[in-house]
Amino acid sequence: MCRFLAYLGEPIFLADLVCAPAHSLIHQSMHADEGKTATNGDGFGLGWYGEREEPGLYREIRPAWSDENLRSLCSQVRSRLFFAHVRASTGTSTTRANCHPFGLGRQMFMHNGQVGDYLRIKRRMEALIPDALYEHRQGTGDTEAIFLAAAADGLAEDPIGALSRTLARVLAMMQAAGSTQPLRFAAAHSDGQTLTCFRWSSDNRPPTLYWRRAGANVLVVSEPVDERTAGWLPIAANHALVARPGQGVQVQPFEVAEPVLSDL
Amino acid sequence: MCRFLAYLGEPIFLADLVCAPAHSLIHQSMHADEGKTATNGDGFGLGWYGEREEPGLYREIRPAWSDENLRSLCSQVRSRLFFAHVRASTGTSTTRANCHPFGLGRQMFMHNGQVGDYLRIKRRMEALIPDALYEHRQGTGDTEAIFLAAAADGLAEDPIGALSRTLARVLAMMQAAGSTQPLRFAAAHSDGQTLTCFRWSSDNRPPTLYWRRAGANVLVVSEPVDERTAGWLPIAANHALVARPGQGVQVQPFEVAEPVLSDL
Amino acid sequence: MCRFLAYLGEPIFLADLVCAPAHSLIHQSMHADEGKTATNGDGFGLGWYGEREEPGLYREIRPAWSDENLRSLCSQVRSRLFFAHVRASTGTSTTRANCHPFGLGRQMFMHNGQVGDYLRIKRRMEALIPDALYEHRQGTGDTEAIFLAAAADGLAEDPIGALSRTLARVLAMMQAAGSTQPLRFAAAHSDGQTLTCFRWSSDNRPPTLYWRRAGANVLVVSEPVDERTAGWLPIAANHALVARPGQGVQVQPFEVAEPVLSDL
Amino acid sequence: MCRFLAYLGEPIFLADLVCAPAHSLIHQSMHADEGKTATNGDGFGLGWYGEREEPGLYREIRPAWSDENLRSLCSQVRSRLFFAHVRASTGTSTTRANCHPFGLGRQMFMHNGQVGDYLRIKRRMEALIPDALYEHRQGTGDTEAIFLAAAADGLAEDPIGALSRTLARVLAMMQAAGSTQPLRFAAAHSDGQTLTCFRWSSDNRPPTLYWRRAGANVLVVSEPVDERTAGWLPIAANHALVARPGQGVQVQPFEVAEPVLSDL
């Protein structure tokens, strides 16, 4: 099911959230509490905005808990906006290219959830990606396919609208393929300025997602990295959180349009 | 460009060809003589038929020259029919799933060459693969796409006919996409009984391919593993070699049909 | 803490024990029941005797549960005597050279347990290894050090006597270094003919070890690979099991000599 | 033989030297001109000083030429003092722990060269390392052994004196072991302030080492990263270069004391 965290605020060392807390993301890679699986050992990734417009990416197939490079990098890199993700594969192979976050120009994206019967609709999902973006596809997983499809749906300009449209298309494909499995979607997106996080599912059982604010700093996590009593708020099912530097945090309903079969 | 070898004959230890000769495939991983690149360090693979109908596969992203597992495996495994391949990427990433040989049920396949402007026609090539086979696609490269497309074109029953048809389709896609680059194709296929090897290109510059016979044993290589004077015969451009246990070796013309634009 | 299995008997495919059972060793790599840690994701290894005097070794740093090569190899290789091991590091880094089993000529060896305060006595343990064997040290862990030290103590000829002597020396070093931690030792050794397994600790809490016999076949495991009611016998603490083809199984007391401080 | 570069000066992106130049270090990983081997594909490493006293380290076993993480990291990280190294193993295995640079507190160290008959004197070299430092040994190679031994010889306070003493001890061990092979040593050391580079050998054939100054910026390389005519100066055999921020560059003789056999 994967576990992730996303941070926006004053520049901090990645280690402060990824490595140091009692239930840090590295700890969650072996001992997650709230996911379907306790072990998230099928690779991991970091993405962070620094001095460049494009984010830095470090993705690796080893488990996060034993990666010396991850610890060193997190202790060195300071960022105002970063993602970290530990992966539990739902079927696709363990390659760097299948690890989150994914990057495309200024944007990055990560996901925790599942596309029911993905293999049966994989090619149809890929058909949503225009040729110019299809060249960027390096992995084989569902998340990258959603990301590139949403990029074509206007993700950079309107993350909420784009993912609403893209997920509707994916849901329609699942239904057309006769899938009885759910589409579950906890995700984070950024363009280097705005952080948008999503919690949605087709079966009212979306993956967990929490957030916390401290001054101007916002943290969104699959599960709390420290005491549960420490101010964590769940993001309600079928809602999105939008945070921008200096503009506070909004949590708003997130709806996926009804599947439009004519789309197929 | 990659280097490979294929063996059919009396069961021998893989090490006898992969590790031991002066210019063994492991040696070629760092010091190839006849390829476009001397270094073939972007992963490697072994495939062998043993007691099962399906071949065993060992594919790894490290360079072959430093892989302890490869040496141990080659010294233990004895096979009557096996492939070995060292990879020089032409652009796709270095993952196990992009390493040769590829397996599909009883069949295995490996390739040395290039599909000109592959990224521009990647999706169209993938569209040649029927849904049931598309689920087996684990990598992102051109060879796996050709293999699965050819599987749909009858590869198991008629390797030469199927690849003639599939390459014609790929060539038509390249031309439709305005590619001025060649399609080059040295490849080996087996179903566990018959070994079929191909040497073809659209520009009269196919990758090198040699063969040698010793008694009932047939060896096909990208470049000789020992002295050039030791009985190696080049396979002529646009020819295929077919070997079956107890039935000798045939080398015959291999033609790719004219691109059929209506196919697109 | 690691989990392992050792088999001696009629040649079988490794997959029959490593992959297929409900609680197979691959399953234990993520969901061990009886170890200190449920996750054994810090690499794994196979060792098997085939047609050569030396065993084959396949060791890899990925978790066993996601390794395609492991599954393919286990489905192809048939052996009369093999070891398999999934690793949970107690501190040393995740490298192939630190994965079990270890090989030395015809012998192989694997271990589940710990040497208390290993880092403080590491060099003294290494001093037990004669120069000629020290050249074979490729990793940095305690198990390889015990193996090579025991090789110098006569492991090939007398596994029980040699390990009794070597563990006594290690225990003396721990005591001289003021360690209050235990020495725990569940292990397996073979020379290609005899299988010897050990269950011992300095604190009466040795790692679990079970065995089962079916006809001439003997299986020794850290924890049962199938139903607990299926005939598994625990090996008593401070005992060793010796099995030879055609000669049945003996379980006998295993004593470690009192630490001899003059040894230091 | 390995290739490396070391930079001290105005903070720059690592990519400016590691990735961008025509004959960048990444290019040298496949196409070195002046080393004993053209291919340096047995792992690589980066070390850089940022906001912490300790350097960041990124070391990986893949070849540098295909590592996406390396490119991303180099495009993001800006540093006033950094090392980069591509490795060609002289025998020890390809693990992260054997990749350069090595770190110890504030110090880092990397090397290109060889210790003749290292395996025969490995343990004696390790005996030069005091217990407290021996705990930091994570790999098995000669460079890490020299680094930790020199740390005990005063490397932090007096790099030139310490390495003169340590190399003398190593040379004495080689001679005592009857080695007829040379000790060759091109190396770089820093404590986060001073950069010290060495070029020395016991046989008057030290590995190449060049340097160039542009304003306050100093670059030291195994071989030029751009045009040979672009101001590169060879460091003379048996000399050391010392650079400190704002204090210019000194090149001075570097002598290794006569082997002192009583040391052994």
Short mmCIF file of N, CA, C and O in Angstrom, two decimals, chain C residues 61 93 95-97 119-120 122-124 126-131 134-135 137-140, chain D residues 61 93 95-97 119-120 122-124 126-131 134-135 137-140:
data_model
loop_
_atom_site.label_atom_id
_atom_site.label_comp_id
_atom_site.label_asym_id
_atom_site.label_seq_id
_atom_site.Cartn_x
_atom_site.Cartn_y
_atom_site.Cartn_z
N ILE C 61 21.18 -8.87 -2.46
CA ILE C 61 20.84 -7.92 -1.40
C ILE C 61 19.37 -7.50 -1.41
O ILE C 61 18.92 -6.89 -0.47
N SER C 93 26.52 -4.29 7.11
CA SER C 93 25.79 -3.72 5.99
C SER C 93 25.25 -4.81 5.05
O SER C 93 25.64 -5.97 5.11
N THR C 95 25.32 -6.38 1.98
CA THR C 95 26.09 -6.65 0.78
C THR C 95 25.96 -8.14 0.49
O THR C 95 25.67 -8.93 1.39
N ARG C 96 26.20 -8.50 -0.77
CA ARG C 96 26.18 -9.93 -1.09
C ARG C 96 27.18 -10.69 -0.23
O ARG C 96 26.91 -11.81 0.20
N ALA C 97 28.33 -10.08 0.00
CA ALA C 97 29.38 -10.78 0.72
C ALA C 97 29.01 -11.03 2.18
O ALA C 97 29.62 -11.87 2.83
N LEU C 119 31.23 -5.89 17.26
CA LEU C 119 32.16 -4.89 16.75
C LEU C 119 33.36 -4.70 17.68
O LEU C 119 34.46 -4.39 17.22
N ARG C 120 33.13 -4.93 18.97
CA ARG C 120 34.25 -4.75 19.92
C ARG C 120 35.26 -5.88 19.85
O ARG C 120 36.42 -5.70 20.25
N LYS C 122 35.53 -7.84 16.94
CA LYS C 122 35.64 -8.25 15.55
C LYS C 122 37.08 -8.60 15.17
O LYS C 122 37.35 -9.65 14.60
N ARG C 123 37.99 -7.70 15.48
CA ARG C 123 39.36 -7.96 15.06
C ARG C 123 39.97 -9.16 15.77
O ARG C 123 40.73 -9.92 15.17
N ARG C 124 39.63 -9.33 17.04
CA ARG C 124 40.16 -10.50 17.73
C ARG C 124 39.60 -11.79 17.12
O ARG C 124 40.32 -12.77 16.98
N GLU C 126 38.79 -12.09 14.04
CA GLU C 126 39.49 -12.24 12.75
C GLU C 126 40.90 -12.78 12.95
O GLU C 126 41.45 -13.44 12.07
N ALA C 127 41.47 -12.50 14.11
CA ALA C 127 42.83 -13.00 14.37
C ALA C 127 42.85 -14.52 14.52
O ALA C 127 43.92 -15.14 14.43
N LEU C 128 41.67 -15.12 14.73
CA LEU C 128 41.60 -16.59 14.78
C LEU C 128 41.78 -17.22 13.39
O LEU C 128 42.00 -18.42 13.28
N ILE C 129 41.63 -16.40 12.37
CA ILE C 129 41.68 -16.92 11.00
C ILE C 129 43.11 -16.88 10.49
O ILE C 129 43.72 -15.81 10.46
N PRO C 130 43.67 -18.01 10.07
CA PRO C 130 45.04 -17.99 9.54
C PRO C 130 45.12 -17.21 8.23
O PRO C 130 44.11 -17.06 7.53
N ASP C 131 46.31 -16.76 7.92
CA ASP C 131 46.49 -15.94 6.72
C ASP C 131 45.90 -16.58 5.47
O ASP C 131 45.24 -15.92 4.67
N TYR C 134 42.34 -16.10 5.59
CA TYR C 134 41.91 -14.70 5.68
C TYR C 134 41.74 -14.09 4.29
O TYR C 134 40.92 -13.19 4.09
N GLU C 135 42.49 -14.60 3.34
CA GLU C 135 42.32 -14.11 1.96
C GLU C 135 40.91 -14.37 1.43
O GLU C 135 40.47 -13.70 0.52
N ARG C 137 38.18 -14.07 3.18
CA ARG C 137 37.18 -13.22 3.83
C ARG C 137 36.77 -12.11 2.87
O ARG C 137 37.59 -11.30 2.46
N GLN C 138 35.48 -12.08 2.52
CA GLN C 138 35.01 -11.08 1.56
C GLN C 138 34.04 -10.11 2.20
O GLN C 138 33.80 -9.03 1.68
N GLY C 139 33.44 -10.50 3.32
CA GLY C 139 32.49 -9.63 3.99
C GLY C 139 33.05 -9.10 5.28
O GLY C 139 34.26 -9.12 5.52
N THR C 140 32.15 -8.61 6.12
CA THR C 140 32.56 -7.98 7.37
C THR C 140 31.82 -8.56 8.57
O THR C 140 31.99 -8.06 9.68
N ILE D 61 26.78 0.98 -6.41
CA ILE D 61 27.52 -0.07 -7.11
C ILE D 61 27.26 -0.11 -8.61
O ILE D 61 27.97 -0.79 -9.34
N SER D 93 35.47 -6.71 -3.82
CA SER D 93 34.16 -6.83 -4.45
C SER D 93 33.48 -5.48 -4.58
O SER D 93 33.88 -4.49 -3.97
N THR D 95 30.89 -3.36 -3.68
CA THR D 95 29.88 -3.02 -2.68
C THR D 95 29.97 -1.52 -2.44
O THR D 95 30.99 -0.91 -2.72
N ARG D 96 28.88 -0.96 -1.94
CA ARG D 96 28.92 0.46 -1.60
C ARG D 96 30.05 0.76 -0.62
O ARG D 96 30.71 1.78 -0.70
N ALA D 97 30.24 -0.17 0.33
CA ALA D 97 31.23 0.08 1.38
C ALA D 97 32.65 0.09 0.84
O ALA D 97 33.56 0.59 1.50
N LEU D 119 46.15 -8.56 -0.63
CA LEU D 119 45.51 -9.63 0.15
C LEU D 119 46.50 -10.29 1.11
O LEU D 119 46.12 -10.74 2.19
N ARG D 120 47.77 -10.29 0.73
CA ARG D 120 48.75 -10.94 1.60
C ARG D 120 49.06 -10.10 2.84
O ARG D 120 49.54 -10.63 3.85
N LYS D 122 46.80 -7.70 4.01
CA LYS D 122 45.56 -7.04 4.43
C LYS D 122 45.43 -7.00 5.96
O LYS D 122 45.19 -5.96 6.55
N ARG D 123 45.63 -8.14 6.59
CA ARG D 123 45.43 -8.15 8.04
C ARG D 123 46.48 -7.31 8.76
O ARG D 123 46.18 -6.64 9.73
N ARG D 124 47.70 -7.34 8.25
CA ARG D 124 48.71 -6.51 8.90
C ARG D 124 48.39 -5.03 8.74
O ARG D 124 48.59 -4.23 9.65
N GLU D 126 45.41 -3.86 8.54
CA GLU D 126 44.29 -3.61 9.45
C GLU D 126 44.76 -3.49 10.89
O GLU D 126 44.14 -2.81 11.70
N ALA D 127 45.88 -4.15 11.19
CA ALA D 127 46.40 -4.06 12.56
C ALA D 127 46.91 -2.65 12.87
O ALA D 127 47.11 -2.31 14.03
N LEU D 128 47.13 -1.84 11.84
CA LEU D 128 47.53 -0.45 12.07
C LEU D 128 46.38 0.39 12.60
O LEU D 128 46.58 1.50 13.09
N ILE D 129 45.17 -0.13 12.46
CA ILE D 129 43.98 0.65 12.84
C ILE D 129 43.63 0.36 14.29
O ILE D 129 43.41 -0.80 14.66
N PRO D 130 43.57 1.38 15.13
CA PRO D 130 43.21 1.14 16.54
C PRO D 130 41.76 0.66 16.66
O PRO D 130 40.94 0.90 15.77
N ASP D 131 41.46 0.00 17.76
CA ASP D 131 40.13 -0.57 17.95
C ASP D 131 39.02 0.45 17.71
O ASP D 131 38.02 0.16 17.06
N TYR D 134 38.63 0.85 14.19
CA TYR D 134 38.33 -0.38 13.45
C TYR D 134 36.82 -0.62 13.38
O TYR D 134 36.32 -1.23 12.43
N GLU D 135 36.11 -0.14 14.38
CA GLU D 135 34.64 -0.27 14.33
C GLU D 135 34.05 0.44 13.13
O GLU D 135 32.95 0.12 12.70
N ARG D 137 35.35 0.46 10.16
CA ARG D 137 35.66 -0.22 8.90
C ARG D 137 34.41 -0.97 8.44
O ARG D 137 33.90 -1.86 9.12
N GLN D 138 33.93 -0.62 7.25
CA GLN D 138 32.72 -1.24 6.72
C GLN D 138 32.98 -2.05 5.47
O GLN D 138 32.18 -2.88 5.09
N GLY D 139 34.10 -1.76 4.81
CA GLY D 139 34.41 -2.47 3.58
C GLY D 139 35.60 -3.40 3.79
O GLY D 139 35.96 -3.72 4.93
N THR D 140 36.18 -3.82 2.69
CA THR D 140 37.27 -4.78 2.75
C THR D 140 38.50 -4.31 1.96
O THR D 140 39.46 -5.07 1.84
#
